[in-house]
Coordinates of C-alpha atoms and ligand atoms in Angstrom, one line a residue:
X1 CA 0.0 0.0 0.0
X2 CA 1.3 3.6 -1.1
X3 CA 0.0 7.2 0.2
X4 CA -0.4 9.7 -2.1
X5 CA 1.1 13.5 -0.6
X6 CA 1.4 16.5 -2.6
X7 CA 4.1 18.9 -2.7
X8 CA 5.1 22.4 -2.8
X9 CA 6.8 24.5 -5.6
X10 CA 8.2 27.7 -5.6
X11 CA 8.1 29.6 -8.7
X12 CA 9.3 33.4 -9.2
X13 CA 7.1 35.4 -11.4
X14 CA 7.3 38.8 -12.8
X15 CA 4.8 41.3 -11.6
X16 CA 4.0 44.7 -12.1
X17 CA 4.3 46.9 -8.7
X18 CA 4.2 50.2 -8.1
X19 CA 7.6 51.9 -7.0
X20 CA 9.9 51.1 -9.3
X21 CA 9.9 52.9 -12.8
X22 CA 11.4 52.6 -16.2
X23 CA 12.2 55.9 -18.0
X24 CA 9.7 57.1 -21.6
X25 CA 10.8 58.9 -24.2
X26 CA 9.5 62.8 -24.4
X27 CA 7.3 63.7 -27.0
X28 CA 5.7 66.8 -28.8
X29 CA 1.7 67.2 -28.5
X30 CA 0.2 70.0 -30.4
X31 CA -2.9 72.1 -29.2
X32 CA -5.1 74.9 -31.4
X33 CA -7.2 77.3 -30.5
X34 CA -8.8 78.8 -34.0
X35 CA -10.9 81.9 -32.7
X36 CA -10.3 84.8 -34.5
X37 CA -8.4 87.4 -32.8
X38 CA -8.8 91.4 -33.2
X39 CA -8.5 94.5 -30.8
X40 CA -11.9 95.2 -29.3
X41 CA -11.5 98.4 -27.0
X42 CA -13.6 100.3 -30.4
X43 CA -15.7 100.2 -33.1
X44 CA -12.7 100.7 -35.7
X45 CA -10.7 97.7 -33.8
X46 CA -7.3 99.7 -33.2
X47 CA -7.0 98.7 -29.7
X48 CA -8.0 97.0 -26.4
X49 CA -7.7 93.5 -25.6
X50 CA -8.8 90.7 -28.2
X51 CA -11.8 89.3 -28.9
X52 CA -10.9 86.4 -26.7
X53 CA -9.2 87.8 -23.4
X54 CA -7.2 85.2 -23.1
X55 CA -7.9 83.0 -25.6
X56 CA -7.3 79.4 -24.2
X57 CA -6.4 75.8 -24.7
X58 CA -7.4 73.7 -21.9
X59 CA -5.6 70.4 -21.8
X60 CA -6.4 67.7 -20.2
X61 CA -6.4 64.1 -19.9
X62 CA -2.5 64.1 -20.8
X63 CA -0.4 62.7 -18.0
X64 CA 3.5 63.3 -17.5
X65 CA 5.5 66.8 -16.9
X66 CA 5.8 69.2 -19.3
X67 CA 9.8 69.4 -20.5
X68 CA 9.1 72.3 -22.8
X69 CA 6.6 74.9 -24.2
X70 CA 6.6 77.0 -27.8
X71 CA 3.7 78.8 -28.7
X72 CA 2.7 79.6 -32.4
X73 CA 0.5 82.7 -33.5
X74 CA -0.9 81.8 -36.9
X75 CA -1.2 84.1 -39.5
X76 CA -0.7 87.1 -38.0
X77 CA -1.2 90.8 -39.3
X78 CA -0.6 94.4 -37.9
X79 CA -0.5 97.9 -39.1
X80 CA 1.5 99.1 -36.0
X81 CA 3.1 95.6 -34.9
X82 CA 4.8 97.8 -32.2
X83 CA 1.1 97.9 -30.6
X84 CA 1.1 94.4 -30.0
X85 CA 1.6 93.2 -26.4
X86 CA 1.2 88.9 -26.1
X87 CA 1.6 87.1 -23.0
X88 CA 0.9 83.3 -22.2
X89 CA 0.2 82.0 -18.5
X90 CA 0.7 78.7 -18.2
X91 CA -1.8 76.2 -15.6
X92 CA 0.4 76.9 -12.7
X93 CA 0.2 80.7 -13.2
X94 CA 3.8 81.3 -14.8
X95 CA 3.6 84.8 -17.3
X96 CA 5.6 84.6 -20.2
X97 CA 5.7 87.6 -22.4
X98 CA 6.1 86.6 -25.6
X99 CA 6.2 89.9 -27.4
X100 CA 5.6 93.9 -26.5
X101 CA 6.1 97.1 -28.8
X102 CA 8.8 94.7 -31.3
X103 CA 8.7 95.5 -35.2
X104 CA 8.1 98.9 -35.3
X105 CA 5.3 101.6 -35.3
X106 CA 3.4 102.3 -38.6
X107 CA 4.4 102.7 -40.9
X108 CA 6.1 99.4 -40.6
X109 CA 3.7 96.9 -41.1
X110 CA 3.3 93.0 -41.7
X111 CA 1.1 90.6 -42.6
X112 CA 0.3 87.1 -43.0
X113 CA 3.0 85.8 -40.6
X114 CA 3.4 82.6 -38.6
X115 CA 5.6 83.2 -35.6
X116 CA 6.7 80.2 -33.3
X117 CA 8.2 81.9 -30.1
X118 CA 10.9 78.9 -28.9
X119 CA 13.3 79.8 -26.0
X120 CA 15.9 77.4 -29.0
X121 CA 15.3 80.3 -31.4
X122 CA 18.7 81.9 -32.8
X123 CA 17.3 85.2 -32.5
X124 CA 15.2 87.8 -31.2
X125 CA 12.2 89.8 -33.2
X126 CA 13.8 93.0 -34.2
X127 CA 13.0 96.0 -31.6
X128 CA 12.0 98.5 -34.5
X129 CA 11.4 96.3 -37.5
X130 CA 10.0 96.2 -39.9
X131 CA 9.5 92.8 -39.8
X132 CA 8.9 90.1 -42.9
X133 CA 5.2 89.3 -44.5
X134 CA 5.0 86.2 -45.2
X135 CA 6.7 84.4 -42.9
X136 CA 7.0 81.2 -41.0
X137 CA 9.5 82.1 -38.7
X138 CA 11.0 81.0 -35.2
X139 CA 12.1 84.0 -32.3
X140 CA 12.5 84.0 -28.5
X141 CA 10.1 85.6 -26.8
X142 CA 11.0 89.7 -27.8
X143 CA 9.8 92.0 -24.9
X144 CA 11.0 95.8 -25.9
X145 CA 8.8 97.8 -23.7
X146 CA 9.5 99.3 -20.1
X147 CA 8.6 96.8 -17.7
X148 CA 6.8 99.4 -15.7
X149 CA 4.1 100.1 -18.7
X150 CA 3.7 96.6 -19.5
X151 CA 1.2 95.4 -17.4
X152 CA -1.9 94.0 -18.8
X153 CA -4.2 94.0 -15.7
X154 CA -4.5 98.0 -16.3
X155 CA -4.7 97.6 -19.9
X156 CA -7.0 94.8 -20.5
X157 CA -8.1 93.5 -17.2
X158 CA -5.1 90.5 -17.4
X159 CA -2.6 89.4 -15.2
X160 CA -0.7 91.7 -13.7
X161 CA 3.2 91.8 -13.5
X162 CA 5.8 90.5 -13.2
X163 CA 6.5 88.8 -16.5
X164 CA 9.3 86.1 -17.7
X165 CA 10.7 86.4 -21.2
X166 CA 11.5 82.3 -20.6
X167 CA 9.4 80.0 -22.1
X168 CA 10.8 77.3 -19.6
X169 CA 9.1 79.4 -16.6
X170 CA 6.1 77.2 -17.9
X171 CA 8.2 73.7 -17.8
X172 CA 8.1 71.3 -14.8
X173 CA 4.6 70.5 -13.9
X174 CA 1.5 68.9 -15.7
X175 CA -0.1 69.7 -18.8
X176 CA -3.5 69.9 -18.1
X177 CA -4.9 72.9 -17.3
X178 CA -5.6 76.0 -18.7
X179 CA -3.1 77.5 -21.1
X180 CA -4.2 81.5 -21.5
X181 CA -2.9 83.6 -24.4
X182 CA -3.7 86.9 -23.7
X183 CA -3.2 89.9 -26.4
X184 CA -3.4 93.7 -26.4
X185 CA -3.5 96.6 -28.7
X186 CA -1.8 99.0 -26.0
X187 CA -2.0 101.8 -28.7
X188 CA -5.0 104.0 -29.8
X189 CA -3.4 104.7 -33.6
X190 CA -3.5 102.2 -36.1
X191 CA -4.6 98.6 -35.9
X192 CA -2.3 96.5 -33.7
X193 CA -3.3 92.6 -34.7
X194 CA -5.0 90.4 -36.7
X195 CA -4.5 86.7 -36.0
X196 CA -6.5 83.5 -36.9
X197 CA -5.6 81.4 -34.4
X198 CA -2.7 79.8 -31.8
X199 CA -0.9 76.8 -31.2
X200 CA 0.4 75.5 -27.8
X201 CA 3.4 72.8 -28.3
X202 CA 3.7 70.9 -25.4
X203 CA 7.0 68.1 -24.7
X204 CA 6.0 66.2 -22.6
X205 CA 7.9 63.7 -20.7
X206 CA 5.3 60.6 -20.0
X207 CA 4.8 59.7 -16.5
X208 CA 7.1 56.5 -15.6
X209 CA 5.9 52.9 -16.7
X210 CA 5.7 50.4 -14.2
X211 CA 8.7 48.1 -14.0
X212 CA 8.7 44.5 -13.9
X213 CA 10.3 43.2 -10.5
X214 CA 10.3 39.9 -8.6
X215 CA 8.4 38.6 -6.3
X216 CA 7.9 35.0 -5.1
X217 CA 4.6 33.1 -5.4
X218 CA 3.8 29.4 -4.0
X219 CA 2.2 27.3 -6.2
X220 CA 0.5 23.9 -6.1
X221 CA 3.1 21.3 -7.8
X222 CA 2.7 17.7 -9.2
X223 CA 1.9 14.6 -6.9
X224 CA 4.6 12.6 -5.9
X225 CA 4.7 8.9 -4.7
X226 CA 6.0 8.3 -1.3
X227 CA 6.1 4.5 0.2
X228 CA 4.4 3.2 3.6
X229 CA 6.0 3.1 6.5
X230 CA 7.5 -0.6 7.8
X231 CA 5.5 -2.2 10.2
X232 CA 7.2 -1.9 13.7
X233 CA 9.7 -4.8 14.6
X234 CA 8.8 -4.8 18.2
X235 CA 5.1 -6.0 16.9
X236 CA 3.8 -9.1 16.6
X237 CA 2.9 -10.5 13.5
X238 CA 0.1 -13.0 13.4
X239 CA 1.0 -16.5 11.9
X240 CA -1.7 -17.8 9.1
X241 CA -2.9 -21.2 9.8
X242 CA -2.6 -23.8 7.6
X243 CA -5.5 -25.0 5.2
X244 CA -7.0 -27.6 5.9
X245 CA -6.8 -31.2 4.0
X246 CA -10.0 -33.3 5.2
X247 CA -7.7 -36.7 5.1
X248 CA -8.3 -36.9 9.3
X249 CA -12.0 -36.4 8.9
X250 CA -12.2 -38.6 6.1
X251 CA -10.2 -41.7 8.1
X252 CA -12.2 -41.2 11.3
X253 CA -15.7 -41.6 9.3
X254 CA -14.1 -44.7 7.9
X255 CA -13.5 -45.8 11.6
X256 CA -17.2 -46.3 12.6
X257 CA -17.5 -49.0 10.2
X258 CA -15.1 -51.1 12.1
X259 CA -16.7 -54.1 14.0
X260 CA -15.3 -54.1 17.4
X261 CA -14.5 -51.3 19.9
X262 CA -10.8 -52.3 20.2
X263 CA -10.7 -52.1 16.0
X264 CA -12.8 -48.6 16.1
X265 CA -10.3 -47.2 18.9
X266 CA -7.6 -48.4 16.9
X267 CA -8.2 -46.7 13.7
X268 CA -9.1 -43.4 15.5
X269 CA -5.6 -43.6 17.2
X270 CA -4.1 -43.2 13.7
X271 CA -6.6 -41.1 11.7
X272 CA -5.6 -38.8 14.0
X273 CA -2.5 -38.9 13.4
X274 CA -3.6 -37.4 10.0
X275 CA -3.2 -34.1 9.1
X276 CA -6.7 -32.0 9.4
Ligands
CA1 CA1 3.5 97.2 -24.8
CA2 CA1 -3.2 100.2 -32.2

């Protein structure tokens, strides 16, 4: 007789836990607002805040940090570009001017430009332009007014000062949010911007992916086949008796038919010597 007894295993098995990370690549994500902008502070549009004050781009459902920002204003006109004052404010609440009283006052004039404003840029707007129609070009962010005057919040009702002229102030935390592009006329003469839209470039560095690690799991394994025990030495074993033949009760019937007690006793005396 065999018992059966099952085992255990140890297996390791990979398995995702939180904690430990693998690094993802960065990557570019695009955004556009495509409200048409103009000065609305009167009836002739030459200055006052735009139509959209700020015009935004609310972002959300994108996880990771935010590595860099550029900012594209599409198709852009101006009979004073000098007029123009453009700020962004970022979900967090960093100001980034991105362009005050740079090109020149009318008569320089420009139109139908795409301007991508990228801290990368090899240059600057120029201060008193004029600056190219017709143009998709890349600046930094071009600030030529006094600090003191620019300040939207008396202007336009925006955010007040201070102002970065960094585009990374806006790096380092999440995407979503709110992303405000707010743009003035701060000049009575002459119309100050046309625009048809914005872009908000976003590289953004994805949150950390799970890493596999190690972690060690008992399992169930196969059966295995294990003999019984010996029975104890010290234990007595019980002997089997021995079958029986039927030649001693065979030889003691045979006995009765003797004649005479002495011959009856006689045969008994060796039938029995018989085996059973
Ligand atoms: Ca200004
Ligand atoms: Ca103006």
């Amino acid at each position: 007789m065999k018992l059966l007894r099952s085992t255990g295993l140890v297996w390791l098995l990979l398995l995702a836990l939180p904690g430990l990370t693998v690094a993802a690549a960065a990557e570019t994500r695009t955004f556009l607002n495509l409200d048409h902008e103009f000065p609305t502070g009167d009836a002739n549009g030459l200055f006052g805040p735009a139509t959209h004050y700020p015009s935004t781009i609310t972002v959300a459902g994108v996880p990771g940090t935010v590595t860099k920002v550029t900012a594209t204003v599409i198709d852009l006109g101006s009979s004073s570009p000098d007029d123009i004052d453009m700020a962004l404010v970022g979900p967090d609440g960093a100001q980034v001017m991105l362009m005050s009283d740079a090109c020149g006052v009318s008569p320089s004039r420009f139109e139908e430009v795409t301007l991508t404003f990228d801290d990368a840029a090899p240059s600057f707007l120029s201060d008193n332009g004029p600056c190219a129609s017709g143009q998709v070009s890349t600046f930094k962010p071009s600030n030529y007014e006094n600090p003191e005057l620019d300040d939207f919040s008396k202007e336009g009702g925006g955010p007040p000062p201070p102002y970065t002229n960094a585009l990374s102030a806006l790096a380092g935390g999440s995407p979503d949010g709110d992303w405000k592009l707010y743009v003035l006329d701060d000049n009575a003469a002459a119309i100050g911007f046309t625009f048809v839209g914005w872009a908000l470039n976003l590289e953004v560095e994805p949150p950390p992916a799970p890493a596999p690690t190690i972690e060690t799991v008992t399992v169930p394994g196969p059966s295995t086949t294990v003999p019984t025990p010996s029975p104890s030495p010290s234990k007595p074993v019980p002997r089997a008796a021995p079958a029986k033949t039927g030649k001693r009760a065979a030889a003691l019937a045979k006995c009765k038919a003797k004649k005479t007690k002495g011959q009856r006793a006689k045969c008994r005396q060796k039938a029995r010597q018989l085996p059973l």
